[in-house]
Every structure is written in structure tokens, then in C-alpha cells.
PDB file of C-alpha atoms in Angstrom:
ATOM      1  CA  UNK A   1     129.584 108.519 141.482  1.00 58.00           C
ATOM      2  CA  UNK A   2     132.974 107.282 141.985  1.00 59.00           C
ATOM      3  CA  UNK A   3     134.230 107.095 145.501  1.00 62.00           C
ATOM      4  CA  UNK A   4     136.659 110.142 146.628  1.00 71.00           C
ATOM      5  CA  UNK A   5     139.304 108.884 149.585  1.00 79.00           C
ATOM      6  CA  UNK A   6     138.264 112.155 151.293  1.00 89.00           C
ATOM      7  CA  UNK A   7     135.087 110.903 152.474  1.00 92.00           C
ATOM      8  CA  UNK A   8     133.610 107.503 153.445  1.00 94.00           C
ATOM      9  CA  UNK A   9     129.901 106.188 153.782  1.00 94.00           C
ATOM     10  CA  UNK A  10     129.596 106.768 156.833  1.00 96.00           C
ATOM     11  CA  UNK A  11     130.162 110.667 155.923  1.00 97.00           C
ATOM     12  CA  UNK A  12     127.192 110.156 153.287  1.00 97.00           C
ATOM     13  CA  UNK A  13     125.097 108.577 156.092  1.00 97.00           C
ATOM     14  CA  UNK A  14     125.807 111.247 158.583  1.00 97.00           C
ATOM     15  CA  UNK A  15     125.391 114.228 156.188  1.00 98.00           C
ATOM     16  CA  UNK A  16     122.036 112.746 155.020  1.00 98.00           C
ATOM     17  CA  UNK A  17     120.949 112.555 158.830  1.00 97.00           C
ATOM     18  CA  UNK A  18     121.496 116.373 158.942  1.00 98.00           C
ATOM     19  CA  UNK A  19     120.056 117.187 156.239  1.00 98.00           C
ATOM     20  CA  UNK A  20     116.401 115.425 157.446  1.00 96.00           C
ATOM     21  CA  UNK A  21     116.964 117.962 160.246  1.00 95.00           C
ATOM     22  CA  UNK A  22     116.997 121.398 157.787  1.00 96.00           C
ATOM     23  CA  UNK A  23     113.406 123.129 158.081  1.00 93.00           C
ATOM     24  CA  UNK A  24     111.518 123.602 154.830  1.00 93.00           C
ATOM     25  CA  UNK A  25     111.979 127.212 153.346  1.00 90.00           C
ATOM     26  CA  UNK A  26     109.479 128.565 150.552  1.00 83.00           C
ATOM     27  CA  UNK A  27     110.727 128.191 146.935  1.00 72.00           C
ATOM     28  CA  UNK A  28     111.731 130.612 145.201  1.00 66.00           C
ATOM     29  CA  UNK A  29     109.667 130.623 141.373  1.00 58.00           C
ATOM     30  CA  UNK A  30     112.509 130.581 139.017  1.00 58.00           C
ATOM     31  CA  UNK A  31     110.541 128.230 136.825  1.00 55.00           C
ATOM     32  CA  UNK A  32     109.037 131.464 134.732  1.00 64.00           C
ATOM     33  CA  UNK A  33     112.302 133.247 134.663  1.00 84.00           C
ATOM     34  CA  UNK A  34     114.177 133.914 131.160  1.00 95.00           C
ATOM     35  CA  UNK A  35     117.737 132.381 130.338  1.00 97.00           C
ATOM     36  CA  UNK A  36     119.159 136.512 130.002  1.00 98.00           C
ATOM     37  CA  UNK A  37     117.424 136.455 134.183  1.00 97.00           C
ATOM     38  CA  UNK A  38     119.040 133.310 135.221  1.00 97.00           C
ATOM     39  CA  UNK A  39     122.756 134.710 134.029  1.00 98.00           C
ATOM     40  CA  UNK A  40     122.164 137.672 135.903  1.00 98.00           C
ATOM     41  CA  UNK A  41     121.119 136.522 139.144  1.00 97.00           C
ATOM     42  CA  UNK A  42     123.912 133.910 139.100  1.00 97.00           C
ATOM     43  CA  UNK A  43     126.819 136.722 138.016  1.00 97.00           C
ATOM     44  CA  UNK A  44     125.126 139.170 140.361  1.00 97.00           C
ATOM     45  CA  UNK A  45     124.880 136.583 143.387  1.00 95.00           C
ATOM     46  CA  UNK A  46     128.810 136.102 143.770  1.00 93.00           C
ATOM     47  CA  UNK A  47     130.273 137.600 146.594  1.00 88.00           C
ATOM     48  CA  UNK A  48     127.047 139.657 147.529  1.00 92.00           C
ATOM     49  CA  UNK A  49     124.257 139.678 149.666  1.00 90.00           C
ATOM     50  CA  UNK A  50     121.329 138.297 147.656  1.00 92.00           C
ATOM     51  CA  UNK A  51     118.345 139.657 149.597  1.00 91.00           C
ATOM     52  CA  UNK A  52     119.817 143.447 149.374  1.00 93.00           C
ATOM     53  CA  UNK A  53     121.818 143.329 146.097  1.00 97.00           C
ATOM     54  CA  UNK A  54     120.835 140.631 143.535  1.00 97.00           C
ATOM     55  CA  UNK A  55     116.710 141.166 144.165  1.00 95.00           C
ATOM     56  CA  UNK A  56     116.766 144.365 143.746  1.00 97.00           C
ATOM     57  CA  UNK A  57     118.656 144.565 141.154  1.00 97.00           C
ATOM     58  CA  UNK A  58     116.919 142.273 138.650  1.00 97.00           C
ATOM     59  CA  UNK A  59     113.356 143.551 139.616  1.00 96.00           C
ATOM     60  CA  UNK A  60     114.587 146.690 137.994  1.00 97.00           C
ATOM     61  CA  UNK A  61     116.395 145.571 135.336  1.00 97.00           C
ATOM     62  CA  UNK A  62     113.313 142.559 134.110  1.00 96.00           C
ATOM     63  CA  UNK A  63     110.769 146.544 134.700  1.00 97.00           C
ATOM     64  CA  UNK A  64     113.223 148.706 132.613  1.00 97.00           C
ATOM     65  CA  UNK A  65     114.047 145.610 129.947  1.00 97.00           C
ATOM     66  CA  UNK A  66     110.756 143.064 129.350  1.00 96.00           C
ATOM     67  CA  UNK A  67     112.321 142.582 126.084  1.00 96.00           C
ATOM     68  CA  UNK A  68     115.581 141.315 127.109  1.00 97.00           C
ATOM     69  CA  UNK A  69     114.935 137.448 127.797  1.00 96.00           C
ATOM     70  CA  UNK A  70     117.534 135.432 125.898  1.00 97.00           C
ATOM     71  CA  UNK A  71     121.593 135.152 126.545  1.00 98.00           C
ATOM     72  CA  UNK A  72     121.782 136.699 122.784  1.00 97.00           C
ATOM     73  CA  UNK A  73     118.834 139.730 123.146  1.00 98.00           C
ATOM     74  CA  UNK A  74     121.450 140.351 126.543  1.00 98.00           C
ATOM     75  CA  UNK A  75     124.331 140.034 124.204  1.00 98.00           C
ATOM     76  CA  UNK A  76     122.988 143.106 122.132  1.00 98.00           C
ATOM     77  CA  UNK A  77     121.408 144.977 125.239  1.00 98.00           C
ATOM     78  CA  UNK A  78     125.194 145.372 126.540  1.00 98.00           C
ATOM     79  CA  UNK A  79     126.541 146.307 122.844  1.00 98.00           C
ATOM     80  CA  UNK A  80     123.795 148.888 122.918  1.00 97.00           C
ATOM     81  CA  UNK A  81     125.301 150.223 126.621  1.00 97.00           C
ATOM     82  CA  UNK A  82     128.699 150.696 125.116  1.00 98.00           C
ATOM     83  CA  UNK A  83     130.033 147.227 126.688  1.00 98.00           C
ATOM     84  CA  UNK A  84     129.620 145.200 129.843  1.00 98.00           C
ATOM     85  CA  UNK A  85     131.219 147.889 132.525  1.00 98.00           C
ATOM     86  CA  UNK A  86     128.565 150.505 130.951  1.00 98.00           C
ATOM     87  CA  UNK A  87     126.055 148.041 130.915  1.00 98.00           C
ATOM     88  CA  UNK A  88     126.807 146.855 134.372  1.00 98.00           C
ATOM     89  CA  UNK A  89     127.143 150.430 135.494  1.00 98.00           C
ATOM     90  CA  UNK A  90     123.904 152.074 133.964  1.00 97.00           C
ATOM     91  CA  UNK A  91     121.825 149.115 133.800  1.00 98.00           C
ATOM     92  CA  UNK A  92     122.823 147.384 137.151  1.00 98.00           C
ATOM     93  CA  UNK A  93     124.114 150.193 138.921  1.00 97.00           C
ATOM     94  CA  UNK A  94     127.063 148.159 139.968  1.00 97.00           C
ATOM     95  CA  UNK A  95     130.560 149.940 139.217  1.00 96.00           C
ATOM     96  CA  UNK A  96     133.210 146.905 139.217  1.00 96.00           C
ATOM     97  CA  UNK A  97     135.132 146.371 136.426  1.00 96.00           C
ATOM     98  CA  UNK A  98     136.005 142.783 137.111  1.00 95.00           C
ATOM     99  CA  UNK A  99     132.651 141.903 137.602  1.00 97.00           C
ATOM    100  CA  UNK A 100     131.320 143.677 134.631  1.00 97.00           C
ATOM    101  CA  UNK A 101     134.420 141.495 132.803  1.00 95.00           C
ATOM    102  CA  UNK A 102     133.492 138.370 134.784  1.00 95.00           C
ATOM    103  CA  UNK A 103     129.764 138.705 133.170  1.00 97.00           C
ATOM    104  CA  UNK A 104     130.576 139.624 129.726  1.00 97.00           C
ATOM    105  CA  UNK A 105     133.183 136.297 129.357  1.00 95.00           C
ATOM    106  CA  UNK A 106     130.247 134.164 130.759  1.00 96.00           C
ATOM    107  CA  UNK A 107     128.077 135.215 128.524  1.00 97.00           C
ATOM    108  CA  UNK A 108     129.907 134.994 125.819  1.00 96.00           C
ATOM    109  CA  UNK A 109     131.014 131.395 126.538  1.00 94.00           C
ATOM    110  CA  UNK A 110     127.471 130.191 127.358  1.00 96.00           C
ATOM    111  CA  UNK A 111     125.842 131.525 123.810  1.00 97.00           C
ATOM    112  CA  UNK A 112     128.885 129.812 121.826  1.00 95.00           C
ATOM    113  CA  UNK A 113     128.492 126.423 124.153  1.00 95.00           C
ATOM    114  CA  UNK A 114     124.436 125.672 123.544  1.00 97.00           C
ATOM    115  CA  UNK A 115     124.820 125.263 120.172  1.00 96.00           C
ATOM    116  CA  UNK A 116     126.444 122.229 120.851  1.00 96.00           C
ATOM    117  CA  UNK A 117     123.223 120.985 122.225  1.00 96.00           C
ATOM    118  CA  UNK A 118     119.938 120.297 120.674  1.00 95.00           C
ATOM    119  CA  UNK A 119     116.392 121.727 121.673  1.00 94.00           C
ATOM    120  CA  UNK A 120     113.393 123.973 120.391  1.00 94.00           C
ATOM    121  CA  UNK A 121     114.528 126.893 122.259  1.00 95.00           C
ATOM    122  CA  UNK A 122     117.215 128.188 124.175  1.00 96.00           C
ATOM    123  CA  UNK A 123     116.201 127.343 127.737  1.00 96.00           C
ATOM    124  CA  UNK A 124     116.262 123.838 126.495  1.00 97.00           C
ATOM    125  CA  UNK A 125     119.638 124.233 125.095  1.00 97.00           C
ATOM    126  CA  UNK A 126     120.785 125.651 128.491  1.00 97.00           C
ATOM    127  CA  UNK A 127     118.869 122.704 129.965  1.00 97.00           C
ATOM    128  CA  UNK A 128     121.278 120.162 128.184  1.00 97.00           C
ATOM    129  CA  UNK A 129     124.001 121.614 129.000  1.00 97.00           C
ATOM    130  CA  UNK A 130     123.691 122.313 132.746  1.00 97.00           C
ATOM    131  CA  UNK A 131     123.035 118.659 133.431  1.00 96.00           C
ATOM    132  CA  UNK A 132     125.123 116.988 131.275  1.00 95.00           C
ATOM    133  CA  UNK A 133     128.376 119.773 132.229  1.00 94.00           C
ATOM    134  CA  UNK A 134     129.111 118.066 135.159  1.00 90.00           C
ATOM    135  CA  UNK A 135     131.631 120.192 137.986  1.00 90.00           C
ATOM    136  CA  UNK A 136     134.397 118.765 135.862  1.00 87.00           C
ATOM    137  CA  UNK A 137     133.044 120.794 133.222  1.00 87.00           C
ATOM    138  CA  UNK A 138     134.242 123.889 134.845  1.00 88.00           C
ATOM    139  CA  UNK A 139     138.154 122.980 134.810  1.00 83.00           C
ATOM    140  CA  UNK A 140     137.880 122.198 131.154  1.00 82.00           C
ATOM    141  CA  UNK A 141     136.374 125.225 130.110  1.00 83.00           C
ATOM    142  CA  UNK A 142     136.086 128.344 132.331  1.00 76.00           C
ATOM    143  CA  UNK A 143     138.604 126.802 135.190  1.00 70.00           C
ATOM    144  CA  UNK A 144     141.128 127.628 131.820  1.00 72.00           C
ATOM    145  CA  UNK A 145     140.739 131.015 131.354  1.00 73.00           C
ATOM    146  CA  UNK A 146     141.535 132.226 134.955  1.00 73.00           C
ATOM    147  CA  UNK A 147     138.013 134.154 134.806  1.00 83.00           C
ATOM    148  CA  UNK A 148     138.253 136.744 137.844  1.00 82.00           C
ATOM    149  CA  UNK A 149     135.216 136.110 140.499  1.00 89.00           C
ATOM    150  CA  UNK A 150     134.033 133.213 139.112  1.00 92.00           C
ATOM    151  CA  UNK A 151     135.287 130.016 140.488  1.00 92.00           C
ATOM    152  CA  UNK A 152     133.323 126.549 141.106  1.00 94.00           C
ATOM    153  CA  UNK A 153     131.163 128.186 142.907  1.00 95.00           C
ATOM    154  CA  UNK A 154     129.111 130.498 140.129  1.00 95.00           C
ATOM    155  CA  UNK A 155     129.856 127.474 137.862  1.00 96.00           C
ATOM    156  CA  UNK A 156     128.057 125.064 140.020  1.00 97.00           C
ATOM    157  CA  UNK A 157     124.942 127.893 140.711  1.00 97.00           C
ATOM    158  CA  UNK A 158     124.759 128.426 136.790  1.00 97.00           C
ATOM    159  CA  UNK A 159     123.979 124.808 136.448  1.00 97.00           C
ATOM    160  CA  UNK A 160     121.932 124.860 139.349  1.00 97.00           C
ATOM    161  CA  UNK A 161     119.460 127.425 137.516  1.00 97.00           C
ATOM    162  CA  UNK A 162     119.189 125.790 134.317  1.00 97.00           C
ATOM    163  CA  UNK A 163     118.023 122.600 135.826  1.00 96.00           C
ATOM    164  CA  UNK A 164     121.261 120.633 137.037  1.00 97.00           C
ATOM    165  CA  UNK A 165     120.568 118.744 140.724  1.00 98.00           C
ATOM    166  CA  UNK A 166     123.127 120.087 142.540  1.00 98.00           C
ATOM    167  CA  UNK A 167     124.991 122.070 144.870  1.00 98.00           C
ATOM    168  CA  UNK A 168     127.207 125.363 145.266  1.00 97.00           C
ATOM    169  CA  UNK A 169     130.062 124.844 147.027  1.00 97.00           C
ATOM    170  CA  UNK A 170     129.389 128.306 148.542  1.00 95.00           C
ATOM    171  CA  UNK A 171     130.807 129.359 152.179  1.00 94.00           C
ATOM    172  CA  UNK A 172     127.117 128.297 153.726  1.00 96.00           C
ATOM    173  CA  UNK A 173     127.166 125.061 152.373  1.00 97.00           C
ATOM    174  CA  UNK A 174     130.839 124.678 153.466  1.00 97.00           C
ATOM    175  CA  UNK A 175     130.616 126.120 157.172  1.00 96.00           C
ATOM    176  CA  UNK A 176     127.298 123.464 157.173  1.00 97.00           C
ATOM    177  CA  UNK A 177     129.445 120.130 156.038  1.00 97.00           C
ATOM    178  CA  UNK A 178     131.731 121.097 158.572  1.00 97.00           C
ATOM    179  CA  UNK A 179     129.879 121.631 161.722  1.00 97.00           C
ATOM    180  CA  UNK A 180     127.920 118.117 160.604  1.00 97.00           C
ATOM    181  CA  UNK A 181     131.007 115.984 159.416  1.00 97.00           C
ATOM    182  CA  UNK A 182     133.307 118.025 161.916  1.00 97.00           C
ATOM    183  CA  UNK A 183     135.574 118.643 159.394  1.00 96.00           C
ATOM    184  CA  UNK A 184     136.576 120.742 156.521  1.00 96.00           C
ATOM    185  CA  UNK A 185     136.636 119.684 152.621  1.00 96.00           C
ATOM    186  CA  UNK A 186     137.768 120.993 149.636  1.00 95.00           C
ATOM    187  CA  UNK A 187     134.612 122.363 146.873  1.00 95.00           C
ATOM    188  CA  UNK A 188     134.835 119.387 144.726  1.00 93.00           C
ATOM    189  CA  UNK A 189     134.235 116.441 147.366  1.00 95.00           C
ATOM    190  CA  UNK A 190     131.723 119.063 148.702  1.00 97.00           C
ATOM    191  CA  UNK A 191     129.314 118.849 145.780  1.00 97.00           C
ATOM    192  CA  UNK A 192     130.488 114.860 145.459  1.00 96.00           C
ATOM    193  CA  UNK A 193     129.291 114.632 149.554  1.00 97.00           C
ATOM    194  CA  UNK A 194     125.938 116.401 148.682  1.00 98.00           C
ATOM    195  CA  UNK A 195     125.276 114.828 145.724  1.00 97.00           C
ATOM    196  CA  UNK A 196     125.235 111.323 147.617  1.00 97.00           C
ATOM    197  CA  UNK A 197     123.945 112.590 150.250  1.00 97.00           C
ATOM    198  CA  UNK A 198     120.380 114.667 149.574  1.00 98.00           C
ATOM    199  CA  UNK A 199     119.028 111.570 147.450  1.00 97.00           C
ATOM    200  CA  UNK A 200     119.091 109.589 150.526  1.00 97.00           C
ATOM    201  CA  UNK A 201     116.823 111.965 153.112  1.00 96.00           C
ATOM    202  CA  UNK A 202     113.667 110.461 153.021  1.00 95.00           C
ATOM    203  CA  UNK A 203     112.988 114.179 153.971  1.00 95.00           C
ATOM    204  CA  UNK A 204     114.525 114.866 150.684  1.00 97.00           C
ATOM    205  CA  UNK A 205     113.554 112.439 148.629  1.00 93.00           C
ATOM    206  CA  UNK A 206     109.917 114.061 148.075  1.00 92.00           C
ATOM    207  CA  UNK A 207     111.237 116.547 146.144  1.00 96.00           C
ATOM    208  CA  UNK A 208     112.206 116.131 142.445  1.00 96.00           C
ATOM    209  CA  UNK A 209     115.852 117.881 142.580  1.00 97.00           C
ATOM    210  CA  UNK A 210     116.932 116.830 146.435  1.00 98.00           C
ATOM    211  CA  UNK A 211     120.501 118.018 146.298  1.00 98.00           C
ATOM    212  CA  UNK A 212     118.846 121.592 144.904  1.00 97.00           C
ATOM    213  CA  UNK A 213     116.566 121.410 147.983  1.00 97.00           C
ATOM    214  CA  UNK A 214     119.036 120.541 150.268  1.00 98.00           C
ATOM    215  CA  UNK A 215     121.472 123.554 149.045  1.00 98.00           C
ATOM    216  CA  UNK A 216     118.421 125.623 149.210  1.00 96.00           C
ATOM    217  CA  UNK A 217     117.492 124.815 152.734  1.00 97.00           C
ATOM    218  CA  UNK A 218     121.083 125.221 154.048  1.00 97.00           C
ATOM    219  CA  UNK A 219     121.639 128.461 152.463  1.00 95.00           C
ATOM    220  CA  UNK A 220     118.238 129.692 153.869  1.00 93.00           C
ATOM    221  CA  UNK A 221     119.296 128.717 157.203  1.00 93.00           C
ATOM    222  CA  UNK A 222     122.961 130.438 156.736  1.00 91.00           C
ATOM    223  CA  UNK A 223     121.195 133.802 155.466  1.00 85.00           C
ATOM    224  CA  UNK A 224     118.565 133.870 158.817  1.00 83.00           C
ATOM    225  CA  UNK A 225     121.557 133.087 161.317  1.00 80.00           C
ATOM    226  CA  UNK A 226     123.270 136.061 158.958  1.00 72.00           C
ATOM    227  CA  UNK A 227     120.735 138.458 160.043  1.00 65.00           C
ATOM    228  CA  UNK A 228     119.544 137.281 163.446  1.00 62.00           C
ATOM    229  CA  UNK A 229     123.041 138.146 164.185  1.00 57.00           C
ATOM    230  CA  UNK A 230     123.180 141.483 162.348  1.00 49.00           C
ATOM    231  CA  UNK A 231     120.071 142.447 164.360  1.00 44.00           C
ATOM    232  CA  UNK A 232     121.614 141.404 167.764  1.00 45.00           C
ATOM    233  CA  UNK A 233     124.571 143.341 167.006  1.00 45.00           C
ATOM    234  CA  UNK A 234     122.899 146.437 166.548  1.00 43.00           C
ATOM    235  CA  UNK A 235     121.391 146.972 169.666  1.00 41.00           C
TER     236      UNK A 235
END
């Protein structure tokens, strides 16, 4: 990774001593779940709760649809609806235009991008492409077409579920770097930070995808303070 005049090693070193400190959380199985899943929990995740709004969400929509598993059996399940804000409203009972359009474009780009890349299947495909995409990737390709509601951030978590070891630069992991480092950074030296910094843990280094652990441990710890807080303030 090349060296960003943001941050220093001693940033990497002091990052990686907080992250020894994150408690373990329980994994979430995404192993099993379909490529037409992962899209959805990643377009559904942005700017929402997960707990309350993504979960229940896809539980209903992997009962109602055991069918629909791959990006292009999704492709024809929101033709079928009448187009993404139907599908998005009937399907997902989510009425927001811009994020029914925000879904429908990534889509669309993902099934025309895999073919680039070889594999048996199309979680394979997906596979290639998430690691080698890089967070460059995203100003190439989606960063271009000004994409409402889906910045970095859904770009990095996309990659994140089809296998890439990395972070979101999400508003827990951001609020975290800062209250370690003691000062803010931008989303790209973010992932760079975490990226360098997970892998050297020896908490972290158990674990096969550290910087995905890490990410997962901080935004575990975000979402409790989240709701220890909601609980306070209603009584």
C-alpha cells in the first residue's frame, strides 16, 4: 500500500492498538447467502438502521422469492414488478424513488462488469471482482455516474460481501478512527488506515479477513452504544 501524507506509522501502530481492544461479536453467516441477497442487503443497508430495516426486509423477501438467487434471476424479478420503484415498493415495501433508482443502476452495472471475470458461477465472478476492484475502482466506474445514495461507502460494503478484506468508510468506522487517532480523515485514507492497520492485531490476525473483522467489531460496538442510548433516553 503506498504511503498517504495524511497518516504516518505511528497512526497504523496506534489504530492497531485499538483495535486489540474491540470485543469479539458473533458472525453473521453470509457464507450461504445468494449474489441477488448480498445486493440487497448492501443497497438496503445505506442510510438505514440494519437491525430494524435491512433484516427484516430480506427475511421476507428470500420467504416470498426462494427462486430469486442470482443478480440476473433479480434482474427479471424487478421487470416482472413493473421496474425497480414497483419492485422496491411491493417487494421491499420501501417507497423511495432514489433508492429504488440507486438499486436498479447497481445492478445493472454489476451483471455487465462480471463478465469481465472468469469463474464456474456467478458468486465466483462477483468474487473476482470485489477483490481485485480496489476503492479506486469506485471513481472509475460508479464515482462517474453521480449515482444518488451510493457513495464509497456502499461501494466499499459491496466488495466487502463478495469476499474483498476491507472496510466501509461508514460514520461508525469514522467517529471510531477519530476518537483513537484524535482526529478526523477523509473515506479514502480511512479504508488505507484500516487496511494497514487490522493485519497487524495479533487479536486480528486469527481471523482470515482481519480488516472485515475489525469493521465488523467496530460497527457492532457503534450499533450497541446506538441503542444503549436510545433506551436511556426513553425513560
Amino acid at each position: 500500500m503506498r504511503k498517504n501524507p495524511i497518516w504516518s506509522s505511528q497512526d497504523i501502530e496506534k489504530l492497531a492498538s485499538c483495535l486489540d481492544k474491540l470485543p469479539p461479536v458473533d458472525k453473521k453467516d453470509e457464507a450461504n447467502d445468494a449474489t441477488a441477497i448480498k445486493l440487497l442487503d448492501c443497497v438496503l443497508s445505506l442510510h438505514r438502521r440494519y437491525d430494524v430495516f435491512v433484516v427484516p426486509r430480506i427475511d421476507t423477501f428470500k420467504k416470498s422469492h426462494p427462486d430469486v438467487d442470482t443478480l440476473l434471476s433479480l434482474h427479471k424479478c424487478v421487470v416482472r414488478c413493473g421496474g425497480p420503484l414497483r419492485f422496491y415498493n411491493n417487494e421491499l415495501d420501501y417507497d423511495y424513488e432514489d433508492a429504488a433508482q440507486m438499486f436498479s443502476r447497481v445492478l445493472d452495472y454489476l451483471i455487465n462488469e462480471i463478465k469481465k471475470y472468469p469463474g464456474n458461477s456467478e458468486i465466483e465472478k462477483c468474487q473476482r471482482w470485489a477483490i481485485s476492484a480496489s476503492i479506486d475502482g469506485y471513481k472509475r466506474t460508479l464515482g462517474q455516474s453521480n449515482i444518488p445514495l451510493f457513495g464509497i461507502a456502499g461501494w466499499q460494503y459491496l466488495r466487502m460481501l463478495f469476499g474483498a478484506d476491507t472496510c466501509k468508510p461508514d460514520i461508525a468506522i469514522k467517529g471510531y478512527i477519530k476518537d483513537c487517532l484524535k482526529r478526523s480523515f477523509p473515506e479514502r485514507p480511512i479504508v488505507e488506515l484500516m487496511e494497514a492497520s487490522a493485519p497487524l492485531s495479533p487479536i486480528l490476525q486469527g481471523f482470515p479477513q482481519p480488516v472485515c473483522e475489525a469493521d465488523r467489531r467496530i460497527w457492532h460496538q457503534y450499533n450497541n452504544k446506538n441503542k444503549q442510548r436510545t433506551a436511556t433516553a426513553c425513560h
